[in-house]
Short mmCIF file of C-alpha atoms and ligand atoms in Angstrom, two decimals:
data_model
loop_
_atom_site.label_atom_id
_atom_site.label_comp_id
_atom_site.label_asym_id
_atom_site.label_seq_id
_atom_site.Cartn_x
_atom_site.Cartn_y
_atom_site.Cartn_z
CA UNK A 1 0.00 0.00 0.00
CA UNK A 2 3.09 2.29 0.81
CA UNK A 3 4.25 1.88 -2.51
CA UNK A 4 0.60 3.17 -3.99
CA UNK A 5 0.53 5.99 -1.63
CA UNK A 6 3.69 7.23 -2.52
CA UNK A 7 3.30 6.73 -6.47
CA UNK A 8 0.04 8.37 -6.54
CA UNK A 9 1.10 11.68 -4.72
CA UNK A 10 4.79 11.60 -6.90
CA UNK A 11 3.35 11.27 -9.95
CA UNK A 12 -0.26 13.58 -9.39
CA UNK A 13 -3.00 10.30 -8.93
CA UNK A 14 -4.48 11.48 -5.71
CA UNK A 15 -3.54 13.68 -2.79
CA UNK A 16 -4.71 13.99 0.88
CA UNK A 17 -7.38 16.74 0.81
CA UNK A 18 -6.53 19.74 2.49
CA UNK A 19 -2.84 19.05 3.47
CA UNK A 20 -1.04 22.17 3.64
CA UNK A 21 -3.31 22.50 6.84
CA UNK A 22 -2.99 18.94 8.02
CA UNK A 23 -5.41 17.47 5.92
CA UNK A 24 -9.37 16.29 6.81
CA UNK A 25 -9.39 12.59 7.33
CA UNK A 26 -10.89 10.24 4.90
CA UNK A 27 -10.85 12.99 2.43
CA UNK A 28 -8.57 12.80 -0.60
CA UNK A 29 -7.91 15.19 -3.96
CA UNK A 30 -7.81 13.79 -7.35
CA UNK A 31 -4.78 14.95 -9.04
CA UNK A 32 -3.90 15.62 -13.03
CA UNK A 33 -3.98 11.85 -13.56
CA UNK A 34 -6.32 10.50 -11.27
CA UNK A 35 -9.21 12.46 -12.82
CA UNK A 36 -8.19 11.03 -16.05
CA UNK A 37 -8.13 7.79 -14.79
CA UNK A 38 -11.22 7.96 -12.89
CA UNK A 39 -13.11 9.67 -15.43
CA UNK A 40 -11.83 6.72 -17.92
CA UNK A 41 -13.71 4.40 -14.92
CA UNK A 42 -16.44 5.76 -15.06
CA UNK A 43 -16.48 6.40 -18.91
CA UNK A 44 -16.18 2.28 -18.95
CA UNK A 45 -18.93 1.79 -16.68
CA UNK A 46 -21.33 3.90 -18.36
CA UNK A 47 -21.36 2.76 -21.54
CA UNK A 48 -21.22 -0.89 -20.47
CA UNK A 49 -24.55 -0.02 -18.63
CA UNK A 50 -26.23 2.50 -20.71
CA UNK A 51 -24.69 2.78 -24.68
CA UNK A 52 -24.48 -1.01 -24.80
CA UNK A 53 -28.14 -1.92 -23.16
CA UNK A 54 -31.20 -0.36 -24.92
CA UNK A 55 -32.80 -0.88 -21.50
CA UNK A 56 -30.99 1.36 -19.66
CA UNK A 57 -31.09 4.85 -19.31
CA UNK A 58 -28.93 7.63 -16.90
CA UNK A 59 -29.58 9.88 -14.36
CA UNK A 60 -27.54 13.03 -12.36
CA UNK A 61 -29.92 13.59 -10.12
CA UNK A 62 -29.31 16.45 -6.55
CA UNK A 63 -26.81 15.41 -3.66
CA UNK A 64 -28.83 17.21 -1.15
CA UNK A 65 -31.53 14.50 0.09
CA UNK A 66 -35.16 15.87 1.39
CA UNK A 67 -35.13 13.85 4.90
CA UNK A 68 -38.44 12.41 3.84
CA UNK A 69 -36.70 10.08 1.12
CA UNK A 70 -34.36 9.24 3.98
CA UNK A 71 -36.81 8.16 6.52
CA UNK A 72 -38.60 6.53 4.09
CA UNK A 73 -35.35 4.03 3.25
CA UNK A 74 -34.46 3.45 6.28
CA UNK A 75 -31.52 5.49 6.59
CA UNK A 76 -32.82 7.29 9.13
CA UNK A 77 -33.24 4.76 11.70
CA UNK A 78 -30.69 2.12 10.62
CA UNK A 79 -28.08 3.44 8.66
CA UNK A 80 -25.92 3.24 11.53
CA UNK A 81 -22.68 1.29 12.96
CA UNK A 82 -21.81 0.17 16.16
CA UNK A 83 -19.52 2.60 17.91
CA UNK A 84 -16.89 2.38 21.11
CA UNK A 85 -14.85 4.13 22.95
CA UNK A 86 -11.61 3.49 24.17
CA UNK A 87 -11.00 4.82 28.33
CA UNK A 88 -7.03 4.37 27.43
CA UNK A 89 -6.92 6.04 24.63
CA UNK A 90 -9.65 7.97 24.15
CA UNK A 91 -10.40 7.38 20.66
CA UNK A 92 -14.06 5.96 19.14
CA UNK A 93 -13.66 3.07 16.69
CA UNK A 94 -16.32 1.10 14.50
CA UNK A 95 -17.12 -1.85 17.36
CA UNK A 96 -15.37 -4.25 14.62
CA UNK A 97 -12.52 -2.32 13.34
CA UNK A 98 -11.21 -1.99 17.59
CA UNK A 99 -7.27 -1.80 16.86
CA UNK A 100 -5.09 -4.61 18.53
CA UNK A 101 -3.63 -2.29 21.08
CA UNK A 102 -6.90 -1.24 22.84
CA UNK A 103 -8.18 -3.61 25.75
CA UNK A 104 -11.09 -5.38 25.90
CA UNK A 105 -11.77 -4.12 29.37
CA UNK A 106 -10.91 -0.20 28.49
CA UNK A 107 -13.64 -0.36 25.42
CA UNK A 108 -17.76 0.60 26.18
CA UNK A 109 -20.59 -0.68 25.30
CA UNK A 110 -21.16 -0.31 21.56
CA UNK A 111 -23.89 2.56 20.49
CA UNK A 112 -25.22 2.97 17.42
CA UNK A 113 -24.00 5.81 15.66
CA UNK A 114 -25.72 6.96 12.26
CA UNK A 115 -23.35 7.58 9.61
CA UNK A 116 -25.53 10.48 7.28
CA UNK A 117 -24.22 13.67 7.15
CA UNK A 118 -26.73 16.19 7.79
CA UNK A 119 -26.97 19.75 6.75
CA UNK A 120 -28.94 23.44 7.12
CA UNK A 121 -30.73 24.19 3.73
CA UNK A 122 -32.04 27.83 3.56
CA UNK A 123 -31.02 30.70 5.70
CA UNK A 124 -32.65 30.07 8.94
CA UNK A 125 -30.67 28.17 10.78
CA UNK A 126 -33.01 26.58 13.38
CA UNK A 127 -32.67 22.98 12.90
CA UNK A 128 -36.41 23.05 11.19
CA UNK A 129 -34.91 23.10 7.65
CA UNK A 130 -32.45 20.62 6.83
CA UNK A 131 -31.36 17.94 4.25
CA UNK A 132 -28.96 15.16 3.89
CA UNK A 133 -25.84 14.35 2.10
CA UNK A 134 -26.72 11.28 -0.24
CA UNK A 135 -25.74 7.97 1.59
CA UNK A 136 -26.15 6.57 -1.32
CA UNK A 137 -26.79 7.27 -4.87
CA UNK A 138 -29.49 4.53 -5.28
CA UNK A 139 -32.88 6.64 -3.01
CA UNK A 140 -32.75 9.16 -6.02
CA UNK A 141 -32.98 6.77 -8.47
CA UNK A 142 -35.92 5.29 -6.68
CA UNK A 143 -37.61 9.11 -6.43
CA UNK A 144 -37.16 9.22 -9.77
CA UNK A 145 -38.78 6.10 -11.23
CA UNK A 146 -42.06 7.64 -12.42
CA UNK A 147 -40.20 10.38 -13.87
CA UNK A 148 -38.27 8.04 -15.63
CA UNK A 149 -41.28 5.47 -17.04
CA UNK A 150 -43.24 8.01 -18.37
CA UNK A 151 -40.58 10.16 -20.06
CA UNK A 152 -38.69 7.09 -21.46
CA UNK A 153 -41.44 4.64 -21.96
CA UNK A 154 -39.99 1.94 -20.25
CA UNK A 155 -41.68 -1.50 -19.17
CA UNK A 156 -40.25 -4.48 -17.38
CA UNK A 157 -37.24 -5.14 -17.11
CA UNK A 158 -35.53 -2.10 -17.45
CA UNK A 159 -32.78 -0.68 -15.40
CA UNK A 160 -31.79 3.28 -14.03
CA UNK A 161 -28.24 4.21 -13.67
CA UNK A 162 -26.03 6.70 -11.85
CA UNK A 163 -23.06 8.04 -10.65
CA UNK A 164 -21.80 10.08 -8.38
CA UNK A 165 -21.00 11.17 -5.04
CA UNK A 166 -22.20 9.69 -1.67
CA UNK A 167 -21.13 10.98 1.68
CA UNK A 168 -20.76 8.04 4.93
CA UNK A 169 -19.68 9.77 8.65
CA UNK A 170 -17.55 6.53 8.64
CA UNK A 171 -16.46 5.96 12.51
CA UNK A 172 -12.99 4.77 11.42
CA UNK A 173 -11.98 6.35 7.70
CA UNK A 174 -8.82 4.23 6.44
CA UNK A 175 -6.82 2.13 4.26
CA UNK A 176 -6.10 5.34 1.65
CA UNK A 177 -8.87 5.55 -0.36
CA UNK A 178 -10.63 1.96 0.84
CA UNK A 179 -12.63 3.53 3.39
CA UNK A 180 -13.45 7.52 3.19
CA UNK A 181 -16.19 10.25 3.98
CA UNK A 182 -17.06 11.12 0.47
CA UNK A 183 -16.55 8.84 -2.61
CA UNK A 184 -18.25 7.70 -5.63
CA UNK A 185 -20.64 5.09 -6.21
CA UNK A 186 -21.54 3.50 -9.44
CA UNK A 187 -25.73 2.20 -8.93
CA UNK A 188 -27.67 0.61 -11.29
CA UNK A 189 -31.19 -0.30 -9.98
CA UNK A 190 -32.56 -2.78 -12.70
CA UNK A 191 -36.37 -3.11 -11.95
CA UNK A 192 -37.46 -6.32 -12.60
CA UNK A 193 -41.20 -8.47 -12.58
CA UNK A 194 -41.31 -10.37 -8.79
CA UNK A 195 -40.64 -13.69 -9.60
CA UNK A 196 -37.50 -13.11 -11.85
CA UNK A 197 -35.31 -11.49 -9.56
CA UNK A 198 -33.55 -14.43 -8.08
CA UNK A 199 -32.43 -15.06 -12.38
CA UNK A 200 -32.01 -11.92 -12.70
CA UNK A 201 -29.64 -11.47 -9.76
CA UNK A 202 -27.34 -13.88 -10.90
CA UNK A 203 -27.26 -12.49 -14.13
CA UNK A 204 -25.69 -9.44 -12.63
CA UNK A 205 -23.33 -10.78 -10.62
CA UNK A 206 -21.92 -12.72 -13.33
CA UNK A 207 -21.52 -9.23 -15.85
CA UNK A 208 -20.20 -7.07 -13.01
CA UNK A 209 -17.04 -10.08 -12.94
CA UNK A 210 -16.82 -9.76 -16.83
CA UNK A 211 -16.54 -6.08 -16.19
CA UNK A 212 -14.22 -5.87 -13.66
CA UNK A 213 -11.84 -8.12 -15.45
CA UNK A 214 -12.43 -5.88 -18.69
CA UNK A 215 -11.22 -3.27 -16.17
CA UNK A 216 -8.04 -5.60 -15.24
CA UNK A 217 -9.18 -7.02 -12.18
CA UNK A 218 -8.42 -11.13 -12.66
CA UNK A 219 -10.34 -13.47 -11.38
CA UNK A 220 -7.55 -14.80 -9.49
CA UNK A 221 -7.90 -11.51 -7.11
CA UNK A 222 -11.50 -11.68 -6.63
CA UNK A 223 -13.88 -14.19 -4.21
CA UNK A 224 -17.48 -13.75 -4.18
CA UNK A 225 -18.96 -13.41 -0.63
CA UNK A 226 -22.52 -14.64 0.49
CA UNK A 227 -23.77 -12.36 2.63
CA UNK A 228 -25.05 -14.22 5.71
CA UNK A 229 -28.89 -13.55 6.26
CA UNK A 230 -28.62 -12.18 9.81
CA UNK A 231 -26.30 -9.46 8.24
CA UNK A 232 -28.74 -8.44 5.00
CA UNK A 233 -29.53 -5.10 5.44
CA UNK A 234 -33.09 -3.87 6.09
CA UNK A 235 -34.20 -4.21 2.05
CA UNK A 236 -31.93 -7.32 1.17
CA UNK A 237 -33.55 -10.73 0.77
CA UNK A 238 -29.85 -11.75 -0.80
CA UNK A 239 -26.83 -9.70 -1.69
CA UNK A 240 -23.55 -11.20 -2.83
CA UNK A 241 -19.80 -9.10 -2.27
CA UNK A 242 -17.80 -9.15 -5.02
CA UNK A 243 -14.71 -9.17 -2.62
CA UNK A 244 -10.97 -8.29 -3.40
CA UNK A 245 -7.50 -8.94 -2.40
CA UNK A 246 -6.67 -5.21 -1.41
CA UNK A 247 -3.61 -4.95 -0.20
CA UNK A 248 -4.66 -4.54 3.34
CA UNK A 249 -6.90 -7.45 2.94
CA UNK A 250 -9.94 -9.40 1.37
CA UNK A 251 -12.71 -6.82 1.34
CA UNK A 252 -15.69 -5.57 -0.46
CA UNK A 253 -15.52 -4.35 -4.05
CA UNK A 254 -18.96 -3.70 -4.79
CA UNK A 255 -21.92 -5.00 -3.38
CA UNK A 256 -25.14 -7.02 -5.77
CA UNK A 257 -28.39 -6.78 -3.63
CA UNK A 258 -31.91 -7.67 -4.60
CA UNK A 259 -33.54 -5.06 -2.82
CA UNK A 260 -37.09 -6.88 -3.32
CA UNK A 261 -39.84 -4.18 -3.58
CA UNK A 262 -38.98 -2.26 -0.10
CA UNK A 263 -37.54 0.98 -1.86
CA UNK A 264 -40.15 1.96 -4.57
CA UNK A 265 -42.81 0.13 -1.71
CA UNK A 266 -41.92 2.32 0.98
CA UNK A 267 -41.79 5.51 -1.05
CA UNK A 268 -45.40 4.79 -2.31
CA UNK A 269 -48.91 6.24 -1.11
CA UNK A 270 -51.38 3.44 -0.70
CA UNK A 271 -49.24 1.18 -0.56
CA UNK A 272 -51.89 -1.40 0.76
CA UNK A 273 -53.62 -1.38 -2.40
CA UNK A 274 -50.68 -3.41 -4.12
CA UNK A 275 -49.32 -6.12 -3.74
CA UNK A 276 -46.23 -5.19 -1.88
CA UNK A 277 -44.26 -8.09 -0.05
CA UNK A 278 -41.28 -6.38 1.83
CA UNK A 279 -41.94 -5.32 5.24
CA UNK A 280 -41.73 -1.33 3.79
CA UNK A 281 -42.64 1.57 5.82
CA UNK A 282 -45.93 3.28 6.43
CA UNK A 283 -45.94 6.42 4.27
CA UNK A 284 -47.98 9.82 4.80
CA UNK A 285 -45.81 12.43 2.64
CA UNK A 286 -45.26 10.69 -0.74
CA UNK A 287 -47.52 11.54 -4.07
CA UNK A 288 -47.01 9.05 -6.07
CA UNK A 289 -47.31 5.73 -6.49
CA UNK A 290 -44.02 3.82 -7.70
CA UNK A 291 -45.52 1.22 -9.64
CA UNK A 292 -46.21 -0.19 -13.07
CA UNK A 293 -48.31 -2.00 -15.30
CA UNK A 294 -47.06 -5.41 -16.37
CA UNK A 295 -47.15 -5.96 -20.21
CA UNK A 296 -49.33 -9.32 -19.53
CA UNK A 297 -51.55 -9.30 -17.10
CA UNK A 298 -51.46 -5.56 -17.67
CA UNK A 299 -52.22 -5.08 -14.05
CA UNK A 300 -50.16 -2.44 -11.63
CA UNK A 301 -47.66 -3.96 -9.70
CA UNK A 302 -44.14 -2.99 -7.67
CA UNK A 303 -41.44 -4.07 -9.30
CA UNK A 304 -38.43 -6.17 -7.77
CA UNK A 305 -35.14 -4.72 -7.44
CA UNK A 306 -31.34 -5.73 -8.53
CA UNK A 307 -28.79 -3.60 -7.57
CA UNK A 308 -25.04 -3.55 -8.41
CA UNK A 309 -23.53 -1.06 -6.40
CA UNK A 310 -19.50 -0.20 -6.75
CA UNK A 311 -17.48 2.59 -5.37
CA UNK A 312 -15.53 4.14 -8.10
CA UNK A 313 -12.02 4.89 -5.51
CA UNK A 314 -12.38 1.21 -4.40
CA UNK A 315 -12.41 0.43 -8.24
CA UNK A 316 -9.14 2.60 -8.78
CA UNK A 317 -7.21 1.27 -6.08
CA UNK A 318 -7.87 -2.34 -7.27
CA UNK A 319 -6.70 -1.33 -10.64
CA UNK A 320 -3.35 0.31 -9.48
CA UNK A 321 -2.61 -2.19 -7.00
CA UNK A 322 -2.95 -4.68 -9.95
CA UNK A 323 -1.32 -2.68 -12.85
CA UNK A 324 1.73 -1.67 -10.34
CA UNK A 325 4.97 -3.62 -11.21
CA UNK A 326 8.63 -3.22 -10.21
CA UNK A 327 10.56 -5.06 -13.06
CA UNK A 328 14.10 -6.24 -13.05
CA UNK A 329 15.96 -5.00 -16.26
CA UNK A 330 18.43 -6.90 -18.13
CA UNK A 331 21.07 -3.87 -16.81
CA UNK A 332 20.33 -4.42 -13.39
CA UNK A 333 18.27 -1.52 -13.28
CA UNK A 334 14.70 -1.62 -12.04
CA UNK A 335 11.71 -0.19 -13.36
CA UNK A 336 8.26 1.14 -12.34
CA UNK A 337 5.26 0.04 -14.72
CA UNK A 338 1.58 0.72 -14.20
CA UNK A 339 0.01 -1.73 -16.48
CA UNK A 340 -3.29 -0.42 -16.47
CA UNK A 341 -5.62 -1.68 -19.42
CA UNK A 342 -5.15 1.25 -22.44
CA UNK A 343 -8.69 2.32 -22.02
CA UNK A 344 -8.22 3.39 -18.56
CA UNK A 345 -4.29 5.25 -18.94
CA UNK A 346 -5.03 8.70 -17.90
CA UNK A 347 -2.54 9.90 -21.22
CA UNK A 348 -3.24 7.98 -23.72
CA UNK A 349 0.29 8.51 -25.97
CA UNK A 350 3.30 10.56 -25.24
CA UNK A 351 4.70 12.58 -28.39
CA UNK A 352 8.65 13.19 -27.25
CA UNK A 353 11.01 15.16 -30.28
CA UNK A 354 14.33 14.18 -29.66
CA UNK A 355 15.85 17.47 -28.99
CA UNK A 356 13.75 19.72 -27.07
CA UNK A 357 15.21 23.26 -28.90
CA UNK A 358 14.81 21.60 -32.78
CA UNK A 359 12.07 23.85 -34.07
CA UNK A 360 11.63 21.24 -36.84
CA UNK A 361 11.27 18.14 -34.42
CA UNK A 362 8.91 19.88 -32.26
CA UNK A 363 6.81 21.48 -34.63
CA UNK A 364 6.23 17.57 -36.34
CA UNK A 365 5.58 16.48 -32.70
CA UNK A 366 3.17 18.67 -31.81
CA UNK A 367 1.31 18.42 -35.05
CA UNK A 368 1.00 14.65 -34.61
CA UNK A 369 -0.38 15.59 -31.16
CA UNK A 370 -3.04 17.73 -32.15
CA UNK A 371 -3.94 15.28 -35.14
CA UNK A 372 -4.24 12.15 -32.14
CA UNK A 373 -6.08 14.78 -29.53
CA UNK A 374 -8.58 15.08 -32.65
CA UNK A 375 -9.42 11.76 -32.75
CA UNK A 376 -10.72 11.46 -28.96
CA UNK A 377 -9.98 8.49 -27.04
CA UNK A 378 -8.18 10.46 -23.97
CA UNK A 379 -5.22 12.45 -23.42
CA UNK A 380 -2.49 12.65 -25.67
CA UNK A 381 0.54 15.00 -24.53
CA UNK A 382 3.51 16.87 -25.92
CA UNK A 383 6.32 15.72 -23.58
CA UNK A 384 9.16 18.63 -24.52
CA UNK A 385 11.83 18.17 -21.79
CA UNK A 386 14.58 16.68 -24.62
CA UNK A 387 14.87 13.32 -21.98
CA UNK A 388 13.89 10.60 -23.76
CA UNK A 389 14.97 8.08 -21.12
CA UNK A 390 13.50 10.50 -18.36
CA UNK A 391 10.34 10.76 -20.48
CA UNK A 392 10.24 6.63 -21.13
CA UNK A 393 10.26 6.33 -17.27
CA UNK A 394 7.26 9.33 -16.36
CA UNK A 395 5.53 7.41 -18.89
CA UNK A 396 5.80 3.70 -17.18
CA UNK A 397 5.04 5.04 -14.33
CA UNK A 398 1.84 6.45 -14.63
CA UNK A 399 0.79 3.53 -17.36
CA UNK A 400 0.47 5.37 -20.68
CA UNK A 401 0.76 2.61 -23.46
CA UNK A 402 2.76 4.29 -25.87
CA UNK A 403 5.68 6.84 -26.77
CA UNK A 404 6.00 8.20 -29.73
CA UNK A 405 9.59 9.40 -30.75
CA UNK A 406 9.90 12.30 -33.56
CA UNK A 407 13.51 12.09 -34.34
CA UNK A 408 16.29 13.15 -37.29
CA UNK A 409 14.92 10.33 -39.58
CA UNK A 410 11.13 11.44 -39.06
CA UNK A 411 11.77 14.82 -41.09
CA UNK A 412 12.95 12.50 -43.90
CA UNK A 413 10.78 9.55 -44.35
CA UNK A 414 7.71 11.08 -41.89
CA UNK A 415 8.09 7.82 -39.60
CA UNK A 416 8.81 7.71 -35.41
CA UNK A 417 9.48 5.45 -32.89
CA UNK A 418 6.86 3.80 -31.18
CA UNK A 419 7.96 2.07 -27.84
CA UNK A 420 5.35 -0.43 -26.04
CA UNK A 421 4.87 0.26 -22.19
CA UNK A 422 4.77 -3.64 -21.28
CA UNK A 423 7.29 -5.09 -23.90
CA UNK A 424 9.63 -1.95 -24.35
CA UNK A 425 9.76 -2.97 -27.86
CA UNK A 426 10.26 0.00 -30.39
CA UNK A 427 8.91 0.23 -33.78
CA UNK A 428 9.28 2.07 -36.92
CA UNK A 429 6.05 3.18 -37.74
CA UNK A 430 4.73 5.61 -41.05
CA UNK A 431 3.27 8.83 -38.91
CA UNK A 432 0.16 8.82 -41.15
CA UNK A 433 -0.69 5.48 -39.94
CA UNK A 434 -0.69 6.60 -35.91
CA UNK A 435 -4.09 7.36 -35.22
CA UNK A 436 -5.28 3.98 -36.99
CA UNK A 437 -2.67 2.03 -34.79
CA UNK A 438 -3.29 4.24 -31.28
CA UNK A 439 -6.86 3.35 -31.80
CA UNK A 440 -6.33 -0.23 -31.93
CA UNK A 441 -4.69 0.12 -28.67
CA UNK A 442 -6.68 1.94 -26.63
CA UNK A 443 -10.31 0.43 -27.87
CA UNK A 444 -8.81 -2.84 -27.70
P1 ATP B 501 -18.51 -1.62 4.02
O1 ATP B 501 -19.11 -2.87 4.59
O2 ATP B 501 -17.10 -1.81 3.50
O3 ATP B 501 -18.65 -0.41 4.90
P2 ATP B 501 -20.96 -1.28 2.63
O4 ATP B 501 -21.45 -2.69 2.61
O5 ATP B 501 -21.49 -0.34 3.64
O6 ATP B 501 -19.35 -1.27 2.71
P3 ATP B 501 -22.48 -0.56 0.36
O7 ATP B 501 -23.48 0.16 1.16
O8 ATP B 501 -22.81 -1.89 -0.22
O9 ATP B 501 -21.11 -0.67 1.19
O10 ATP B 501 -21.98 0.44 -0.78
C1 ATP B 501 -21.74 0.02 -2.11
C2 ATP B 501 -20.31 0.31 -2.50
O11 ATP B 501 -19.95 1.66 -2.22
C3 ATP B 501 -19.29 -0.53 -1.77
O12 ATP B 501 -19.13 -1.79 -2.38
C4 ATP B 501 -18.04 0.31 -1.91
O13 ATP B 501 -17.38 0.07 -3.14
C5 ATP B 501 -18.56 1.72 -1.89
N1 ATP B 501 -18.38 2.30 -0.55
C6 ATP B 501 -19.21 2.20 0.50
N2 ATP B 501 -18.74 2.86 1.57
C7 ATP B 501 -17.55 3.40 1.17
C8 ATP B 501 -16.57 4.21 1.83
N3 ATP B 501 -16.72 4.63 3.07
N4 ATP B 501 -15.49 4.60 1.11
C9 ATP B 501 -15.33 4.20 -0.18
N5 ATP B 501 -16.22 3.44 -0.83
C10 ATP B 501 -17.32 3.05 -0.18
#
């Protein structure tokens, strides 16, 4: 993990947030790169789920939650962990994340301690008018659902995707960017008919694998974990963990619930008149009625749930910690490689003239770079420091898949040097023919 840490801040992946004034904790800055790759993330995940299923359609809906979707969850009343405090050392830990060196005998009775982040809206500031950061993408997908059938025209099964931020009060932020206050999630709520959700769940689980090994996450590094039914949460009648070997440990990836009918059941108004078979809440305040009429029978009904949920800086840190090598080279030198899948490098191709002060070379370089920027699969950057070998090593580093080398020769016969990040191998390669060959690479 060290050796993440460190690479990330060197190179511009991700900083601590707020560290010239000691940082906030479980807070972290995405640098130059790490927006690049992160945006690349969720670039992949989107179009898996929405451009490549006809059945799926996107959503950006508000972060600020109306405490009435909240209550309505659940969140209000459960979304909570157990909390103790430590008499030695004074510090409050999640009841099962108590480090080694506190005693059993200093810790307290565990309290439940609810993890939303709450917030004034409006400028009276009397407690009456308040709202929520998003726990969770996945409520305002829910809120949405009428919105959504009637604008879209959708009918069973169908599915509602979205990313973006969510915001835990975790008791005990850690691990880097494991475990934080504010992250990304990835939600897809795929409404299906009751009856086809246990199919339907297994389905999923199987495509988020095939995803996250598109992504470069083998097999080999992944378990799936059945969560045990006294630990389901609240909506859950089964949810599997797709579980990874982090490097401080097995743990959870993303999570693929089937949240039954409780969500879109407990933010409906008459909800007796339906037939409804989670245990969902009484509701007063909503309008609407989440349902919809099944094709068939064409009679109203609640539709079941599947939900693959996946936090985008758990995603990234899987991905480095699997693209990060340290290779031994044939001169007894070492060197760092990020072998991140092409798709995902946050600069796509490195244009390098030989000498930095060559008008000539330069002017060819950075013509080939706006001719590649033109063609937009990602960044593509001038690199004009006249290093080649310092400029070969930046670009292992931080996993761009190729350089491109404008030297002497190039003014003559227009051809440059094309070196492969994983083989090293260098190439000859006609300039016109670049974009057609850094195409191949990167939607490979
Ligand atoms: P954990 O048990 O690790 O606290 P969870 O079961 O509460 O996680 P879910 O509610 O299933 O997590 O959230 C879905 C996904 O959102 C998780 O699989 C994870 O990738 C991401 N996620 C949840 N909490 C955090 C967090 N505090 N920091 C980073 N990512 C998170």
């Amino acid at each position: 993990m060290e050796d993440l840490v460190s690479l990330c801040k060197r190179r511009g992946f991700i900083f601590q947030s707020g560290e010239i004034y000691g940082g906030l904790q479980g807070m972290y800055d995405f640098g130059p790169l790490g927006v690049e790759l992160k945006n690349n993330l969720k670039h992949s995940w989107w179009s898996s789920m929405i451009y490549e299923n006809d059945n799926i359609e996107g959503l950006d809906a508000a972060i600020l939650t109306n405490p009435s979707i909240l209550k309505q969850s659940g969140h209000e009343d459960t979304f909570s962990d157990p909390m103790v405090d430590c008499k030695s050392c004074n510090l409050r830990f999640r009841a099962d994340q108590v480090p080694e060196h506190c005693k059993e005998e200093d810790l307290t009775e565990p309290r439940q301690f609810n993890l939303m982040f709450k917030t004034n809206v409006g400028p009276i500031d009397d407690g009456t008018s308040f709202g929520y950061l998003r726990p969770e993408t996945a409520q305002s997908i829910f809120t949405n659902f009428k919105n959504i059938v009637d604008s879209t025209s959708k009918s069973l099964p169908f599915g509602i995707a979205q990313i973006g931020k969510a915001f835990r009060n975790e008791i005990t932020p850690r691990n880097f960017i494991f475990r934080v206050r504010e992250f990304e999630q990835m939600e897809l709520e795929f409404f299906v008919k009751p009856g086809t959700d246990e199919k339907w769940h297994e389905s999923w689980v199987q495509k988020r694998l095939d995803w996250w090994v598109q992504q470069g996450v083998p097999m080999e590094s992944i378990e799936l974990y059945e969560v045990p039914k006294d630990e389901l949460a609240h909506y859950s009648k089964r949810t599997v963990d797709v579980m990874y070997k982090f490097p401080h440990g097995l743990e959870e990836l993303e999570g693929i619930a089937n949240r039954t009918d409780f969500d879109l059941g407990s933010h409906t108004k008459n909800q007796e008149d339906l037939n409804i078979t989670a245990k969902v809440i009484e509701n007063k305040s909503s309008n609407s009625r989440l349902a919809i009429q099944d094709n068939e029978s064409k009679k109203w009904l609640v539709p079941y749930v599947i939900e693959p949920s996946a936090g985008v800086e758990r995603g990234i840190l899987a991905i480095i910690n699997e693209a990060y090598n340290v290779e031994q080279l044939k001169d007894g030198k070492e060197r760092t490689v990020l072998k991140l899948r092409p798709h995902l490098s946050p600069v796509k191709a490195a244009v390098i003239p030989l000498k930095k002060n060559n008008e000539d070379l330069v002017k060819l370089a950075a013509n080939l770079k706006t001719k590649l920027q033109k063609l937009n699969l990602g960044r593509i950057v001038l690199e004009n420091s006249g290093n080649i070998g310092k400029g070969y090593r930046r670009h292992d580093e931080i996993g761009t898949p190729m350089c491109i080398t404008i030297d002497f020769e190039s003014l003559e016969d227009n051809s440059a040097t094309v070196r492969d990040r994983d083989t090293m191998e260098q190439k000859r390669i006609q300039i016109e023919d670049l974009p057609a060959y850094l195409m191949q690479i990167i939607n490979d």
